[in-house]
Amino acid sequence: QKEVEQNSGPLSVPEGAIASLNCTYSDRGSQSFFWYRQYSGKSPELIMFIYSNGDKEDGRFTAQLNKASQYVSLLIRDSQPSDSATYLCAVNKNSGGYQKVTFGTGTKLQVIP
Amino acid sequence: EAGVAQSPRYKIIEKRQSVAFWCNPISGHATLYWYQQILGQGPKLLIQFQNNGVVDDSQLPKDRFSAERLKGVDSTLKIQPAKLEDSAVYLCASSLARGVGEKLFFGSGTQLSVL
């Protein structure tokens, strides 16, 4: 079982729709959760992070965390063509005194104009 | 604030040759990471430094890869000899290392092609 699992996609949504990206993780000791966006040929950039169960909203982005189900999601409202990218889920835990960050394989999102 | 600097941006070598990548993290960031990202995959951690010391190199192919971090600042990653399967983007990232929930800041990466 992979430590962090994502559907590779592509996930295609029409412009203006809500895009829903999902991620599951295997280690119950995981403590914090991140969503990075990676445009083709570019490096990942952080867009959202969440530590506690529930929802966290930032503009058009909402991160949702359910530790009991070991599930993290990212909702993008009013999707724009500029949101087309690969979204990487990353999971962080304290491991022997240092922070271990593990990435999923990413979900490719295509927003159709 | 200056970001994470990496060089070179691109490198093409033949198999069995050697190559080195350089990274300068954000000033004050104690933790430095080297990730390998193969096309279509997520970043895979190769090695993680906390200040001068290595805290995780469990996925580093030590027969051919080596890395060092000088005086807790700059870092170099070397591959010798390179194999075809080493073709990937090598990403350097840094973080403050102040507790759980470290945000990683990435450099622009080095795209390596092994022919």
Tab-separated table of N, CA and C in Angstrom, chain A residues 5-93:
chain	number	residue	atom	x	y	z
A	5	GLU	N	-1.906	8.113	-1.604
A	5	GLU	CA	-2.508	7.681	-2.863
A	5	GLU	C	-3.405	8.757	-3.440
A	6	GLN	N	-3.249	8.966	-4.729
A	6	GLN	CA	-4.090	9.893	-5.476
A	6	GLN	C	-4.443	9.253	-6.808
A	7	ASN	N	-5.601	9.588	-7.326
A	7	ASN	CA	-5.969	9.194	-8.680
A	7	ASN	C	-5.195	10.080	-9.648
A	8	SER	N	-4.490	9.456	-10.591
A	8	SER	CA	-3.619	10.249	-11.462
A	8	SER	C	-4.376	11.102	-12.468
A	9	GLY	N	-5.668	10.758	-12.708
A	9	GLY	CA	-6.467	11.537	-13.636
A	9	GLY	C	-6.156	11.175	-15.086
A	10	PRO	N	-6.434	12.082	-16.051
A	10	PRO	CA	-6.810	13.464	-15.782
A	10	PRO	C	-8.261	13.621	-15.343
A	11	LEU	N	-8.469	14.627	-14.498
A	11	LEU	CA	-9.798	15.031	-14.090
A	11	LEU	C	-10.173	16.239	-14.932
A	12	SER	N	-11.214	16.096	-15.710
A	12	SER	CA	-11.635	17.188	-16.590
A	12	SER	C	-12.917	17.810	-16.049
A	13	VAL	N	-12.899	19.114	-15.882
A	13	VAL	CA	-14.096	19.829	-15.424
A	13	VAL	C	-14.299	21.052	-16.322
A	14	PRO	N	-15.542	21.463	-16.527
A	14	PRO	CA	-15.788	22.670	-17.327
A	14	PRO	C	-15.470	23.921	-16.511
A	15	GLU	N	-15.117	24.973	-17.202
A	15	GLU	CA	-14.844	26.253	-16.552
A	15	GLU	C	-16.046	26.674	-15.717
A	16	GLY	N	-15.771	27.123	-14.480
A	16	GLY	CA	-16.825	27.558	-13.588
A	16	GLY	C	-17.343	26.473	-12.658
A	17	ALA	N	-16.989	25.241	-12.921
A	17	ALA	CA	-17.459	24.127	-12.090
A	17	ALA	C	-16.558	23.959	-10.858
A	18	ILE	N	-16.975	23.064	-9.974
A	18	ILE	CA	-16.161	22.720	-8.799
A	18	ILE	C	-15.319	21.486	-9.130
A	19	ALA	N	-14.025	21.606	-8.899
A	19	ALA	CA	-13.124	20.463	-9.066
A	19	ALA	C	-12.869	19.858	-7.691
A	20	SER	N	-12.975	18.549	-7.596
A	20	SER	CA	-12.769	17.849	-6.329
A	20	SER	C	-11.627	16.855	-6.469
A	21	LEU	N	-10.577	17.087	-5.698
A	21	LEU	CA	-9.381	16.257	-5.768
A	21	LEU	C	-9.231	15.510	-4.446
A	22	ASN	N	-8.920	14.235	-4.532
A	22	ASN	CA	-8.912	13.399	-3.342
A	22	ASN	C	-7.562	12.753	-3.087
A	23	CYS	N	-7.327	12.432	-1.816
A	23	CYS	CA	-6.052	11.855	-1.402
A	23	CYS	C	-6.294	10.998	-0.171
A	24	THR	N	-5.723	9.813	-0.134
A	24	THR	CA	-5.771	8.996	1.078
A	24	THR	C	-4.347	8.696	1.521
A	25	TYR	N	-4.171	8.478	2.822
A	25	TYR	CA	-2.845	8.205	3.358
A	25	TYR	C	-2.928	7.015	4.302
A	26	SER	N	-1.809	6.336	4.473
A	26	SER	CA	-1.832	5.072	5.197
A	26	SER	C	-1.381	5.193	6.658
A	27	ASP	N	-0.571	6.207	6.976
A	27	ASP	CA	0.000	6.308	8.315
A	27	ASP	C	-0.889	7.157	9.224
A	28	ARG	N	-1.494	6.518	10.231
A	28	ARG	CA	-2.389	7.242	11.135
A	28	ARG	C	-1.655	8.279	11.983
A	29	GLY	N	-0.337	8.163	12.044
A	29	GLY	CA	0.457	9.140	12.787
A	29	GLY	C	0.729	10.417	12.021
A	30	SER	N	0.255	10.517	10.810
A	30	SER	CA	0.464	11.723	10.007
A	30	SER	C	-0.192	12.915	10.687
A	31	GLN	N	0.498	14.042	10.621
A	31	GLN	CA	0.087	15.178	11.441
A	31	GLN	C	-0.372	16.398	10.645
A	32	SER	N	0.170	16.589	9.467
A	32	SER	CA	-0.229	17.753	8.687
A	32	SER	C	-0.243	17.383	7.212
A	33	PHE	N	-1.038	18.157	6.467
A	33	PHE	CA	-1.386	17.747	5.113
A	33	PHE	C	-1.365	18.969	4.202
A	34	PHE	N	-0.793	18.770	3.033
A	34	PHE	CA	-0.543	19.891	2.142
A	34	PHE	C	-1.037	19.574	0.734
A	35	TRP	N	-1.412	20.627	0.033
A	35	TRP	CA	-1.683	20.533	-1.396
A	35	TRP	C	-0.722	21.471	-2.114
A	36	TYR	N	0.017	20.888	-3.052
A	36	TYR	CA	0.920	21.653	-3.890
A	36	TYR	C	0.385	21.616	-5.322
A	37	ARG	N	0.525	22.710	-6.013
A	37	ARG	CA	0.166	22.788	-7.427
A	37	ARG	C	1.449	22.801	-8.246
A	38	GLN	N	1.450	22.014	-9.319
A	38	GLN	CA	2.624	21.955	-10.187
A	38	GLN	C	2.189	22.119	-11.635
A	39	TYR	N	2.553	23.255	-12.214
A	39	TYR	CA	2.323	23.466	-13.639
A	39	TYR	C	3.357	22.678	-14.418
A	40	SER	N	3.004	22.315	-15.638
A	40	SER	CA	3.887	21.528	-16.486
A	40	SER	C	5.245	22.206	-16.653
A	41	GLY	N	6.299	21.498	-16.328
A	41	GLY	CA	7.647	22.034	-16.471
A	41	GLY	C	8.090	22.955	-15.352
A	42	LYS	N	7.249	23.095	-14.340
A	42	LYS	CA	7.572	23.973	-13.216
A	42	LYS	C	7.694	23.165	-11.929
A	43	SER	N	8.121	23.852	-10.867
A	43	SER	CA	8.259	23.203	-9.567
A	43	SER	C	6.961	23.295	-8.781
A	44	PRO	N	6.782	22.414	-7.810
A	44	PRO	CA	5.578	22.485	-6.972
A	44	PRO	C	5.556	23.773	-6.147
A	45	GLU	N	4.351	24.307	-5.959
A	45	GLU	CA	4.175	25.462	-5.087
A	45	GLU	C	3.013	25.172	-4.147
A	46	LEU	N	3.185	25.560	-2.897
A	46	LEU	CA	2.174	25.286	-1.883
A	46	LEU	C	0.946	26.159	-2.098
A	47	ILE	N	-0.247	25.532	-2.068
A	47	ILE	CA	-1.474	26.322	-2.158
A	47	ILE	C	-2.342	26.203	-0.922
A	48	MET	N	-2.290	25.080	-0.225
A	48	MET	CA	-3.127	24.913	0.971
A	48	MET	C	-2.437	23.969	1.943
A	49	PHE	N	-2.693	24.170	3.235
A	49	PHE	CA	-2.274	23.197	4.231
A	49	PHE	C	-3.345	23.100	5.303
A	50	ILE	N	-3.437	21.948	5.946
A	50	ILE	CA	-4.462	21.728	6.961
A	50	ILE	C	-3.922	20.773	8.013
A	51	TYR	N	-4.231	21.064	9.293
A	51	TYR	CA	-3.743	20.235	10.378
A	51	TYR	C	-4.875	19.553	11.143
A	52	SER	N	-6.039	20.199	11.166
A	52	SER	CA	-7.138	19.721	12.012
A	52	SER	C	-8.280	19.191	11.171
A	53	ASN	N	-9.032	18.279	11.751
A	53	ASN	CA	-10.219	17.761	11.072
A	53	ASN	C	-11.164	18.893	10.704
A	54	GLY	N	-11.786	18.747	9.538
A	54	GLY	CA	-12.754	19.740	9.121
A	54	GLY	C	-12.331	20.406	7.836
A	55	ASP	N	-12.858	21.600	7.632
A	55	ASP	CA	-12.609	22.345	6.407
A	55	ASP	C	-11.749	23.566	6.683
A	56	LYS	N	-10.962	23.924	5.678
A	56	LYS	CA	-10.194	25.169	5.725
A	56	LYS	C	-10.331	25.834	4.370
A	57	GLU	N	-10.777	27.084	4.395
A	57	GLU	CA	-11.052	27.784	3.142
A	57	GLU	C	-10.055	28.914	2.924
A	58	ASP	N	-9.641	29.070	1.655
A	58	ASP	CA	-8.759	30.183	1.278
A	58	ASP	C	-9.130	30.578	-0.140
A	59	GLY	N	-9.926	31.625	-0.254
A	59	GLY	CA	-10.365	32.056	-1.579
A	59	GLY	C	-11.224	30.992	-2.237
A	60	ARG	N	-10.824	30.595	-3.439
A	60	ARG	CA	-11.604	29.576	-4.159
A	60	ARG	C	-11.252	28.150	-3.727
A	61	PHE	N	-10.274	28.010	-2.845
A	61	PHE	CA	-9.800	26.692	-2.442
A	61	PHE	C	-10.322	26.316	-1.057
A	62	THR	N	-10.745	25.058	-0.915
A	62	THR	CA	-11.124	24.514	0.380
A	62	THR	C	-10.443	23.169	0.560
A	63	ALA	N	-9.702	23.037	1.653
A	63	ALA	CA	-9.114	21.749	2.005
A	63	ALA	C	-9.986	21.096	3.062
A	64	GLN	N	-10.167	19.799	2.940
A	64	GLN	CA	-10.971	19.045	3.887
A	64	GLN	C	-10.142	17.884	4.421
A	65	LEU	N	-10.206	17.677	5.734
A	65	LEU	CA	-9.436	16.613	6.366
A	65	LEU	C	-10.341	15.758	7.237
A	66	ASN	N	-10.231	14.450	7.081
A	66	ASN	CA	-10.939	13.496	7.918
A	66	ASN	C	-9.916	12.461	8.374
A	67	LYS	N	-9.375	12.660	9.580
A	67	LYS	CA	-8.322	11.778	10.066
A	67	LYS	C	-8.827	10.371	10.344
A	68	ALA	N	-10.074	10.244	10.739
A	68	ALA	CA	-10.617	8.914	11.019
A	68	ALA	C	-10.640	8.065	9.756
A	69	SER	N	-10.958	8.694	8.639
A	69	SER	CA	-11.002	7.994	7.352
A	69	SER	C	-9.684	8.091	6.602
A	70	GLN	N	-8.712	8.842	7.156
A	70	GLN	CA	-7.398	9.027	6.528
A	70	GLN	C	-7.566	9.561	5.116
A	71	TYR	N	-8.272	10.653	5.035
A	71	TYR	CA	-8.719	11.199	3.760
A	71	TYR	C	-8.556	12.719	3.765
A	72	VAL	N	-7.974	13.218	2.687
A	72	VAL	CA	-7.809	14.658	2.499
A	72	VAL	C	-8.343	15.006	1.127
A	73	SER	N	-8.999	16.143	1.022
A	73	SER	CA	-9.474	16.546	-0.293
A	73	SER	C	-9.235	18.033	-0.499
A	74	LEU	N	-9.271	18.409	-1.764
A	74	LEU	CA	-9.137	19.812	-2.151
A	74	LEU	C	-10.267	20.126	-3.112
A	75	LEU	N	-11.034	21.150	-2.768
A	75	LEU	CA	-12.089	21.615	-3.654
A	75	LEU	C	-11.664	22.943	-4.263
A	76	ILE	N	-11.856	23.064	-5.558
A	76	ILE	CA	-11.580	24.318	-6.247
A	76	ILE	C	-12.895	24.795	-6.832
A	77	ARG	N	-13.392	25.906	-6.295
A	77	ARG	CA	-14.650	26.465	-6.792
A	77	ARG	C	-14.387	27.371	-7.980
A	78	ASP	N	-15.403	27.511	-8.833
A	78	ASP	CA	-15.305	28.400	-9.998
A	78	ASP	C	-13.986	28.136	-10.748
A	79	SER	N	-13.787	26.888	-11.128
A	79	SER	CA	-12.528	26.486	-11.771
A	79	SER	C	-12.241	27.328	-13.001
A	80	GLN	N	-10.977	27.697	-13.153
A	80	GLN	CA	-10.524	28.496	-14.285
A	80	GLN	C	-9.511	27.699	-15.110
A	81	PRO	N	-9.388	28.008	-16.394
A	81	PRO	CA	-8.367	27.312	-17.208
A	81	PRO	C	-6.969	27.413	-16.591
A	82	SER	N	-6.700	28.515	-15.874
A	82	SER	CA	-5.390	28.684	-15.232
A	82	SER	C	-5.184	27.717	-14.058
A	83	ASP	N	-6.248	27.044	-13.633
A	83	ASP	CA	-6.112	26.031	-12.578
A	83	ASP	C	-5.622	24.697	-13.136
A	84	SER	N	-5.562	24.584	-14.460
A	84	SER	CA	-5.101	23.341	-15.089
A	84	SER	C	-3.647	23.092	-14.699
A	85	ALA	N	-3.427	22.011	-13.996
A	85	ALA	CA	-2.111	21.693	-13.444
A	85	ALA	C	-2.201	20.315	-12.793
A	86	THR	N	-1.087	19.856	-12.266
A	86	THR	CA	-1.090	18.638	-11.452
A	86	THR	C	-1.091	19.047	-9.988
A	87	TYR	N	-1.968	18.433	-9.213
A	87	TYR	CA	-2.090	18.756	-7.790
A	87	TYR	C	-1.529	17.599	-6.962
A	88	LEU	N	-0.514	17.930	-6.185
A	88	LEU	CA	0.187	16.942	-5.370
A	88	LEU	C	-0.276	17.026	-3.929
A	89	CYS	N	-0.649	15.893	-3.377
A	89	CYS	CA	-0.986	15.795	-1.958
A	89	CYS	C	0.292	15.395	-1.217
A	90	ALA	N	0.576	16.059	-0.105
A	90	ALA	CA	1.766	15.738	0.683
A	90	ALA	C	1.369	15.561	2.140
A	91	VAL	N	1.988	14.599	2.777
A	91	VAL	CA	1.658	14.246	4.155
A	91	VAL	C	2.925	14.352	5.000
A	92	ASN	N	2.789	14.912	6.181
A	92	ASN	CA	3.926	15.226	7.027
A	92	ASN	C	3.751	14.562	8.396
A	93	LYS	N	4.795	13.915	8.887
A	93	LYS	CA	4.751	13.400	10.245
A	93	LYS	C	6.128	13.522	10.882
